Amino acid sequence: AQSVTQPDIHITVSEGASLELRCNYSYGATPYLFWYVQSPGQGLQLLLKYFSGDTLVQGIKGFEAEFKRSQSSFNLRKPSVHWSDAAEYFCAVAAGYSSASKIIFGSGTRLSIRP
Amino acid sequence: DAGVTQSPTHLIKTRGQHVTLRCSPISGHKSVSWYQQVLGQGPQFIFQYYEKEERGRGNFPDRFSARQFPNYSSELNVNALLLGDSALYLCASSATQTRWGTDTQYFGPGTRLTVL
């Protein structure tokens, strides 16, 4: 069965420091992978997605993610975080079956920014 | 262009009642999906509708139902509410409905349901 694991529940980094959020997936075929961000009380905003091609994907707000098939990982990175990046981050995989498609989310990583 | 809109924003119900949540997709989008997000967890897939037909259902009881209208808006209905139904209910729309989920889903702000 498809699944997504985000091993870090909560991460705190200093403003201006680099960031890496970990994501591991389990999926039998070529995965379609996403990172979403959710601010408190808000819906989900798509940061970036990987379908195929270049394994380093650029997203909005200065984020990037790298797909590593050998490690079943899709880690999210940002070279320098801003206080406004504090939010919950969800890694997700698209799972196709029958005639439907759905997104399977990880449990999320809460990012706090230290001034 | 307006994004995905959901109503109401917040809702308080008591056990045993039923609730109807509404979603309007992005203009031109024909697919709507519903997700339940319990506090502290990632969203869980409930339903997907495309062209007014149910195309997928997650592992939720029959108390949960949905429908899609000719204008592609959608309603999620939950009967016989339980305390455990308290959650943020998210609606997502996409332009098409592809088998392998390659069409990006855009999420609304959600409806916060509290069951007392």
PDB file of N, CA and C in Angstrom, chain B residues 57-104:
ATOM      1  N   ARG B  57     -13.563   6.613  -3.428  1.00  0.00           N
ATOM      2  CA  ARG B  57     -14.047   6.723  -2.056  1.00  0.00           C
ATOM      3  C   ARG B  57     -12.973   6.194  -1.123  1.00  0.00           C
ATOM      4  N   GLY B  58     -12.704   6.933  -0.069  1.00  0.00           N
ATOM      5  CA  GLY B  58     -11.739   6.485   0.920  1.00  0.00           C
ATOM      6  C   GLY B  58     -12.392   5.585   1.953  1.00  0.00           C
ATOM      7  N   ASN B  59     -11.649   5.268   2.986  1.00  0.00           N
ATOM      8  CA  ASN B  59     -12.112   4.347   4.009  1.00  0.00           C
ATOM      9  C   ASN B  59     -12.935   5.075   5.061  1.00  0.00           C
ATOM     10  N   PHE B  60     -14.113   5.500   4.680  1.00  0.00           N
ATOM     11  CA  PHE B  60     -15.021   6.207   5.577  1.00  0.00           C
ATOM     12  C   PHE B  60     -16.372   5.492   5.581  1.00  0.00           C
ATOM     13  N   PRO B  61     -17.088   5.558   6.701  1.00  0.00           N
ATOM     14  CA  PRO B  61     -18.378   4.852   6.786  1.00  0.00           C
ATOM     15  C   PRO B  61     -19.429   5.480   5.879  1.00  0.00           C
ATOM     16  N   ASP B  62     -20.536   4.741   5.733  1.00  0.00           N
ATOM     17  CA  ASP B  62     -21.619   5.179   4.854  1.00  0.00           C
ATOM     18  C   ASP B  62     -22.329   6.430   5.367  1.00  0.00           C
ATOM     19  N   ARG B  63     -22.016   6.823   6.588  1.00  0.00           N
ATOM     20  CA  ARG B  63     -22.598   8.083   7.101  1.00  0.00           C
ATOM     21  C   ARG B  63     -22.105   9.288   6.281  1.00  0.00           C
ATOM     22  N   PHE B  64     -21.005   9.091   5.597  1.00  0.00           N
ATOM     23  CA  PHE B  64     -20.443  10.136   4.753  1.00  0.00           C
ATOM     24  C   PHE B  64     -20.947   9.942   3.323  1.00  0.00           C
ATOM     25  N   SER B  65     -21.467  11.010   2.749  1.00  0.00           N
ATOM     26  CA  SER B  65     -21.898  10.958   1.350  1.00  0.00           C
ATOM     27  C   SER B  65     -21.610  12.310   0.709  1.00  0.00           C
ATOM     28  N   ALA B  66     -21.628  12.334  -0.581  1.00  0.00           N
ATOM     29  CA  ALA B  66     -21.349  13.590  -1.296  1.00  0.00           C
ATOM     30  C   ALA B  66     -22.048  13.568  -2.634  1.00  0.00           C
ATOM     31  N   ARG B  67     -22.091  14.724  -3.242  1.00  0.00           N
ATOM     32  CA  ARG B  67     -22.596  14.808  -4.600  1.00  0.00           C
ATOM     33  C   ARG B  67     -21.990  16.026  -5.282  1.00  0.00           C
ATOM     34  N   GLN B  68     -22.038  16.013  -6.601  1.00  0.00           N
ATOM     35  CA  GLN B  68     -21.541  17.126  -7.382  1.00  0.00           C
ATOM     36  C   GLN B  68     -22.646  17.606  -8.295  1.00  0.00           C
ATOM     37  N   PHE B  69     -22.768  18.885  -8.421  1.00  0.00           N
ATOM     38  CA  PHE B  69     -23.850  19.496  -9.174  1.00  0.00           C
ATOM     39  C   PHE B  69     -23.402  19.844 -10.597  1.00  0.00           C
ATOM     40  N   PRO B  70     -24.382  20.164 -11.479  1.00  0.00           N
ATOM     41  CA  PRO B  70     -24.016  20.496 -12.868  1.00  0.00           C
ATOM     42  C   PRO B  70     -23.019  21.646 -12.982  1.00  0.00           C
ATOM     43  N   ASN B  71     -22.997  22.551 -12.018  1.00  0.00           N
ATOM     44  CA  ASN B  71     -22.017  23.651 -12.084  1.00  0.00           C
ATOM     45  C   ASN B  71     -20.689  23.255 -11.433  1.00  0.00           C
ATOM     46  N   TYR B  72     -20.545  21.970 -11.104  1.00  0.00           N
ATOM     47  CA  TYR B  72     -19.329  21.356 -10.545  1.00  0.00           C
ATOM     48  C   TYR B  72     -19.101  21.664  -9.070  1.00  0.00           C
ATOM     49  N   SER B  73     -19.968  22.447  -8.452  1.00  0.00           N
ATOM     50  CA  SER B  73     -19.872  22.598  -7.012  1.00  0.00           C
ATOM     51  C   SER B  73     -20.239  21.270  -6.353  1.00  0.00           C
ATOM     52  N   SER B  74     -19.943  21.171  -5.062  1.00  0.00           N
ATOM     53  CA  SER B  74     -20.124  19.884  -4.400  1.00  0.00           C
ATOM     54  C   SER B  74     -20.594  20.076  -2.974  1.00  0.00           C
ATOM     55  N   GLU B  75     -21.278  19.075  -2.470  1.00  0.00           N
ATOM     56  CA  GLU B  75     -21.688  19.023  -1.063  1.00  0.00           C
ATOM     57  C   GLU B  75     -21.167  17.746  -0.440  1.00  0.00           C
ATOM     58  N   LEU B  76     -20.731  17.861   0.808  1.00  0.00           N
ATOM     59  CA  LEU B  76     -20.373  16.696   1.611  1.00  0.00           C
ATOM     60  C   LEU B  76     -21.386  16.616   2.746  1.00  0.00           C
ATOM     61  N   ASN B  77     -22.012  15.476   2.884  1.00  0.00           N
ATOM     62  CA  ASN B  77     -22.992  15.265   3.946  1.00  0.00           C
ATOM     63  C   ASN B  77     -22.487  14.223   4.927  1.00  0.00           C
ATOM     64  N   VAL B  78     -22.681  14.518   6.197  1.00  0.00           N
ATOM     65  CA  VAL B  78     -22.321  13.550   7.232  1.00  0.00           C
ATOM     66  C   VAL B  78     -23.526  13.388   8.148  1.00  0.00           C
ATOM     67  N   ASN B  79     -24.018  12.163   8.270  1.00  0.00           N
ATOM     68  CA  ASN B  79     -25.165  11.856   9.125  1.00  0.00           C
ATOM     69  C   ASN B  79     -24.719  11.282  10.463  1.00  0.00           C
ATOM     70  N   ALA B  80     -25.619  11.352  11.428  1.00  0.00           N
ATOM     71  CA  ALA B  80     -25.379  10.729  12.743  1.00  0.00           C
ATOM     72  C   ALA B  80     -23.994  11.072  13.268  1.00  0.00           C
ATOM     73  N   LEU B  81     -23.729  12.348  13.413  1.00  0.00           N
ATOM     74  CA  LEU B  81     -22.402  12.818  13.780  1.00  0.00           C
ATOM     75  C   LEU B  81     -21.900  12.197  15.073  1.00  0.00           C
ATOM     76  N   LEU B  82     -20.603  11.883  15.060  1.00  0.00           N
ATOM     77  CA  LEU B  82     -19.900  11.373  16.228  1.00  0.00           C
ATOM     78  C   LEU B  82     -18.860  12.395  16.652  1.00  0.00           C
ATOM     79  N   LEU B  83     -18.435  12.269  17.919  1.00  0.00           N
ATOM     80  CA  LEU B  83     -17.403  13.192  18.401  1.00  0.00           C
ATOM     81  C   LEU B  83     -16.157  13.129  17.511  1.00  0.00           C
ATOM     82  N   GLY B  84     -15.857  11.942  17.027  1.00  0.00           N
ATOM     83  CA  GLY B  84     -14.671  11.730  16.212  1.00  0.00           C
ATOM     84  C   GLY B  84     -14.747  12.359  14.833  1.00  0.00           C
ATOM     85  N   ASP B  85     -15.912  12.875  14.473  1.00  0.00           N
ATOM     86  CA  ASP B  85     -16.023  13.558  13.178  1.00  0.00           C
ATOM     87  C   ASP B  85     -15.523  14.994  13.249  1.00  0.00           C
ATOM     88  N   SER B  86     -15.196  15.455  14.441  1.00  0.00           N
ATOM     89  CA  SER B  86     -14.651  16.798  14.604  1.00  0.00           C
ATOM     90  C   SER B  86     -13.328  16.887  13.846  1.00  0.00           C
ATOM     91  N   ALA B  87     -13.255  17.820  12.921  1.00  0.00           N
ATOM     92  CA  ALA B  87     -12.075  17.905  12.051  1.00  0.00           C
ATOM     93  C   ALA B  87     -12.204  19.117  11.155  1.00  0.00           C
ATOM     94  N   LEU B  88     -11.131  19.365  10.404  1.00  0.00           N
ATOM     95  CA  LEU B  88     -11.153  20.342   9.327  1.00  0.00           C
ATOM     96  C   LEU B  88     -11.453  19.576   8.045  1.00  0.00           C
ATOM     97  N   TYR B  89     -12.483  19.968   7.344  1.00  0.00           N
ATOM     98  CA  TYR B  89     -12.868  19.299   6.104  1.00  0.00           C
ATOM     99  C   TYR B  89     -12.421  20.164   4.926  1.00  0.00           C
ATOM    100  N   LEU B  90     -11.561  19.588   4.120  1.00  0.00           N
ATOM    101  CA  LEU B  90     -10.949  20.302   3.008  1.00  0.00           C
ATOM    102  C   LEU B  90     -11.527  19.830   1.690  1.00  0.00           C
ATOM    103  N   CYS B  91     -11.743  20.779   0.827  1.00  0.00           N
ATOM    104  CA  CYS B  91     -12.178  20.497  -0.532  1.00  0.00           C
ATOM    105  C   CYS B  91     -11.032  20.875  -1.469  1.00  0.00           C
ATOM    106  N   ALA B  92     -10.830  20.084  -2.495  1.00  0.00           N
ATOM    107  CA  ALA B  92      -9.794  20.374  -3.485  1.00  0.00           C
ATOM    108  C   ALA B  92     -10.381  20.228  -4.872  1.00  0.00           C
ATOM    109  N   SER B  93      -9.966  21.079  -5.783  1.00  0.00           N
ATOM    110  CA  SER B  93     -10.447  20.947  -7.156  1.00  0.00           C
ATOM    111  C   SER B  93      -9.271  20.797  -8.109  1.00  0.00           C
ATOM    112  N   SER B  94      -9.540  20.139  -9.211  1.00  0.00           N
ATOM    113  CA  SER B  94      -8.561  20.020 -10.278  1.00  0.00           C
ATOM    114  C   SER B  94      -9.293  20.114 -11.612  1.00  0.00           C
ATOM    115  N   ALA B  95      -8.536  20.462 -12.639  1.00  0.00           N
ATOM    116  CA  ALA B  95      -9.164  20.721 -13.935  1.00  0.00           C
ATOM    117  C   ALA B  95      -9.746  19.453 -14.542  1.00  0.00           C
ATOM    118  N   THR B  96      -8.968  18.372 -14.407  1.00  0.00           N
ATOM    119  CA  THR B  96      -9.423  17.107 -14.967  1.00  0.00           C
ATOM    120  C   THR B  96      -9.305  16.045 -13.902  1.00  0.00           C
ATOM    121  N   GLN B  97      -9.475  14.811 -14.309  1.00  0.00           N
ATOM    122  CA  GLN B  97      -9.350  13.712 -13.353  1.00  0.00           C
ATOM    123  C   GLN B  97      -8.568  12.612 -14.039  1.00  0.00           C
ATOM    124  N   THR B  98      -7.307  12.557 -13.688  1.00  0.00           N
ATOM    125  CA  THR B  98      -6.446  11.564 -14.320  1.00  0.00           C
ATOM    126  C   THR B  98      -6.210  10.412 -13.349  1.00  0.00           C
ATOM    127  N   ARG B  99      -6.001   9.270 -13.900  1.00  0.00           N
ATOM    128  CA  ARG B  99      -5.905   8.068 -13.075  1.00  0.00           C
ATOM    129  C   ARG B  99      -4.757   8.143 -12.082  1.00  0.00           C
ATOM    130  N   TRP B 100      -3.663   8.702 -12.499  1.00  0.00           N
ATOM    131  CA  TRP B 100      -2.491   8.668 -11.646  1.00  0.00           C
ATOM    132  C   TRP B 100      -2.258   9.991 -10.919  1.00  0.00           C
ATOM    133  N   GLY B 101      -3.318  10.774 -10.830  1.00  0.00           N
ATOM    134  CA  GLY B 101      -3.235  11.975 -10.000  1.00  0.00           C
ATOM    135  C   GLY B 101      -2.269  13.002 -10.501  1.00  0.00           C
ATOM    136  N   THR B 102      -2.039  13.031 -11.799  1.00  0.00           N
ATOM    137  CA  THR B 102      -1.060  13.982 -12.298  1.00  0.00           C
ATOM    138  C   THR B 102      -1.605  15.392 -12.395  1.00  0.00           C
ATOM    139  N   ASP B 103      -2.917  15.526 -12.278  1.00  0.00           N
ATOM    140  CA  ASP B 103      -3.483  16.856 -12.337  1.00  0.00           C
ATOM    141  C   ASP B 103      -3.461  17.463 -10.947  1.00  0.00           C
ATOM    142  N   THR B 104      -2.870  18.612 -10.804  1.00  0.00           N
ATOM    143  CA  THR B 104      -2.669  19.219  -9.492  1.00  0.00           C
ATOM    144  C   THR B 104      -3.994  19.558  -8.834  1.00  0.00           C
TER     145      THR B 104
END
